[in-house]
Amino acid sequence: MADWDAESDEESPSKPLSALPEWEPVRWGSSSGQKVSSSVRSGKEERQSPSRENWRSRADGSRGRGREYRPGGGGGGGGVAWEFRKSRESGSVPLCFRLDNSVVGTVIGRGGSKIRELEDSSGSKIQIVKGEYESDVKIFGSDETQKRAKILIDDLVKRYGERPERDSKFCGRDSTSGYSNSAQVASSANGPRRPIINWASIRENKEKYEAMKWAGLPPVEKMFYRESKVVASRSREEVAQWRKENNNIICNDIKEGEKRAIPNPVVTFEEAFQYFPEIMDTIQKVGFLKPTPIQSQAWPIILQGLDLIGIAQTGTGKTLAYLLPGFIHLDSQPIPRAQRGGPGMLVLAPTRELALQVEAECSKYKYKGFKSICIYGGGDRKGQINLVTKGVDIIIATPGRLNDLQMNNIINLKSLTYLVLDEADRMLDMGFEPQIMKILIDVRPDRQTVMTSATWPDGVRRLAKSYLKDPMMVYVGTLDLAAVNTVEQKVVILPEEEKRAYTRHFVDSLKPQDKIIIFVGKKLIADDLSSDFSLQGVPVQSLHGNREQCDREQALDDFKKGKVRILVATDLAARGLDVQDVTHVFNFDFPRNIEEYVHRVGRTGRAGRTGESVTLVTRKDWKFAAELINILERANQEVPEELLLMAERYKQHKMKLDNEKDMAKPRGRWHRDF
Ligand code: AMP
């Protein structure tokens, strides 16, 4: 089950990264007892020490740490937590203690090394092993050397060791544990006094600045849900049964600490929007019969003002799941729209196509005359600026272009109170994280945030943890293609050089009313294949990132309207594309991962229709065979014998490689590196 626990081990964003002091490990001459200070940065030693030559620095970790090593916990008394441990490596007993990574982390962490060792000619050695939040420090050497080191460090900690306040959430230790602040330690070394960094004051100033930045903004109204009696009266069993039968919905409260009750789903539009007649009118106009599973479960959560993570693919109705509550949210803010000085809702989307599609959904409902605008790179920048400056309520944007307008002070994001990160996994795949970070600096922190993603990898978890507040999570129609039982999936195994002939044969066999997307791996192949078809008199359009935006829009329009019935596309079209009458997906090239396969296949069999997918597999795709078999089996599809053999061959090949790697590893207990 997904939870924050599975978070990646990246540096916590709450840590002050920019102002890290240079770390100054305390050193002592083994014979003279002379103390010197050294700093280590970026894997290089910068020394002023008279005994510099005596020290060897090793960052390769080849004689790294014993994994079982855990230095003692609470040191208490404001000092360092000391512990002597027998080292299996050398037989000597090292002196061990632990420092906060905010003190040493960047110093030893850069350059990829997690272990650093400093050794002198007498055999005395300091070893630092960087952990997730703390670094373990071991001092090896004679009793005399260790005693001296201990006295020095204790003394420094006593004199200067005002321990940095700890954020127990991230450090996982209580605040009585001993930590020394390196800037302070450094200041007492024999070298010149260094300025003491006052972390408490830095943090306080940051909070003050934040408070100033958001001062004067009107409060945000978020709660618009009144659970109907019918919804409230559903028993646990009924709800569980309903979730099971509706794409096996799984809900989760991600808030740390005490968990909240997950609201019961609504199964009719009235149950969600009975107090919002205009919304009901809009729904009736478009003629939808009932909410989709994601809508049923997301609406009661979002309408309560909670942040939500929706793990759902395009085609599940996720756009309306966040748009309708967004309309209500915008309409119900205490400050009238005209006086807000900027838009109230922002939807960030990974591609122009998806952004345009969300905008189309937005305009379709025309709720209370809200003005929406789509801002995307490649589009008419001037025109977009004109529209923004005239005043809009809803912005749907790709991160790059929005960041551009933000940096140029063309757009005010402070008025936003409702934020959507749509297809977050795709945005990360496309490298938009820096732009998202910059954009969100200017969006008030007490906003409501909804995030959708088709998958839940570490990067998305990290994003959610950084930008959503105590969210609830709803999984719908996961990557389990068993849920997409409307698509018949065929796999054809053939040599690379036969792919074109097979494709031509397949296209020739299509019926006049069929509509097909041919997915290829490269833009060049998309161009190549579509010009082949054109030369043969088969009308096609192509869609890929190298085409001008107007050509891309034209291609999509032609395909949607049926002017052409074949679209040759790269994975640009795998997600977000909502063309409901696609009858076939044809994978000319196997996608770069199995998730993309699922997205591609999901372009057909939509809105209650059935569809067919054909996937060409060649020898070079053998590494995907096992995952593909898994998907086919779960969707009750036929698995070709040859695919099974291919998976088996790849398994054997992998085992052989792993064995060879194992044999090549150095023996002994230190070979298990990070
Ligand atoms: P999405 O997953 O947001 O891309 O939505 C896919 C398609 O489903 C869009 O064309 C929506 O207009 C449509 N849709 C959204 N909600 C419903 C619903 N409750 N019933 C039928 N179709 C819907």
CSV table of N, CA, C and O in Angstrom, one decimal, residues 23 25 27 35 52 75 185 219 240 291 383 447 515 540 542 547 572 580 592 600 660 674:
chain,number,residue,atom,x,y,z
A,23,TRP,N,32.0,21.9,6.5
A,23,TRP,CA,32.3,21.0,7.6
A,23,TRP,C,33.7,21.0,7.9
A,23,TRP,O,34.6,21.0,7.1
A,25,PRO,N,36.0,18.7,10.1
A,25,PRO,CA,36.3,17.7,11.1
A,25,PRO,C,37.5,18.0,11.9
A,25,PRO,O,38.4,18.6,11.5
A,27,ARG,N,40.8,17.3,13.8
A,27,ARG,CA,41.9,16.3,13.6
A,27,ARG,C,42.9,16.5,14.6
A,27,ARG,O,43.1,17.6,15.2
A,35,LYS,N,46.1,19.7,17.3
A,35,LYS,CA,44.8,19.7,16.6
A,35,LYS,C,44.8,20.5,15.4
A,35,LYS,O,45.4,21.6,15.4
A,52,ARG,N,49.4,17.8,6.6
A,52,ARG,CA,48.6,17.5,5.5
A,52,ARG,C,49.0,16.2,4.8
A,52,ARG,O,48.2,15.4,4.5
A,75,GLY,N,22.6,10.6,23.5
A,75,GLY,CA,23.8,10.9,24.3
A,75,GLY,C,23.4,11.7,25.6
A,75,GLY,O,24.0,11.5,26.6
A,185,VAL,N,31.5,23.9,16.1
A,185,VAL,CA,32.7,23.2,16.4
A,185,VAL,C,33.9,23.8,15.7
A,185,VAL,O,35.0,24.0,16.3
A,219,PRO,N,-9.0,35.1,3.4
A,219,PRO,CA,-9.0,33.7,3.8
A,219,PRO,C,-9.6,32.8,2.6
A,219,PRO,O,-10.2,33.4,1.8
A,240,ALA,N,-17.6,-0.9,0.8
A,240,ALA,CA,-16.5,-1.8,0.4
A,240,ALA,C,-16.8,-2.5,-0.9
A,240,ALA,O,-16.0,-2.6,-1.8
A,291,PRO,N,-21.8,9.4,-12.2
A,291,PRO,CA,-20.4,9.7,-12.0
A,291,PRO,C,-19.5,8.5,-12.3
A,291,PRO,O,-20.0,7.4,-12.1
A,383,GLY,N,-0.5,36.5,-27.9
A,383,GLY,CA,-2.0,36.4,-27.7
A,383,GLY,C,-2.3,35.9,-26.3
A,383,GLY,O,-3.3,36.3,-25.7
A,447,ARG,N,-3.6,27.0,0.0
A,447,ARG,CA,-4.5,26.7,-1.1
A,447,ARG,C,-5.1,25.3,-1.0
A,447,ARG,O,-4.6,24.5,-0.1
A,515,LYS,N,-10.6,3.5,-37.0
A,515,LYS,CA,-9.7,4.7,-36.7
A,515,LYS,C,-8.6,4.1,-35.9
A,515,LYS,O,-8.7,3.4,-34.9
A,540,VAL,N,-2.9,10.0,-44.0
A,540,VAL,CA,-2.5,9.9,-42.6
A,540,VAL,C,-2.2,11.3,-42.1
A,540,VAL,O,-1.9,12.2,-42.9
A,542,SER,N,0.4,12.9,-38.8
A,542,SER,CA,1.4,12.5,-37.8
A,542,SER,C,1.5,13.5,-36.7
A,542,SER,O,1.3,14.7,-36.9
A,547,ARG,N,6.9,18.7,-34.7
A,547,ARG,CA,6.0,19.4,-35.6
A,547,ARG,C,5.6,20.8,-34.9
A,547,ARG,O,5.6,20.9,-33.7
A,572,LEU,N,3.9,11.1,-27.3
A,572,LEU,CA,3.2,12.4,-27.1
A,572,LEU,C,1.7,12.1,-27.0
A,572,LEU,O,1.0,12.8,-26.2
A,580,GLN,N,-12.6,9.5,-28.8
A,580,GLN,CA,-13.4,8.4,-28.3
A,580,GLN,C,-13.6,7.2,-29.3
A,580,GLN,O,-13.9,6.1,-28.9
A,592,ARG,N,8.9,2.5,-24.5
A,592,ARG,CA,10.1,2.4,-23.7
A,592,ARG,C,9.9,1.8,-22.4
A,592,ARG,O,10.8,1.4,-21.7
A,600,ARG,N,-0.8,3.6,-24.0
A,600,ARG,CA,-1.1,3.5,-25.4
A,600,ARG,C,-2.4,2.7,-25.7
A,600,ARG,O,-3.3,3.2,-26.4
A,660,GLU,N,27.8,-13.6,-13.4
A,660,GLU,CA,29.1,-13.0,-13.8
A,660,GLU,C,29.4,-11.8,-13.0
A,660,GLU,O,30.6,-11.7,-12.5
A,674,PHE,N,27.4,0.8,-1.2
A,674,PHE,CA,26.1,1.4,-1.3
A,674,PHE,C,25.6,1.5,-2.7
A,674,PHE,O,26.4,1.8,-3.6
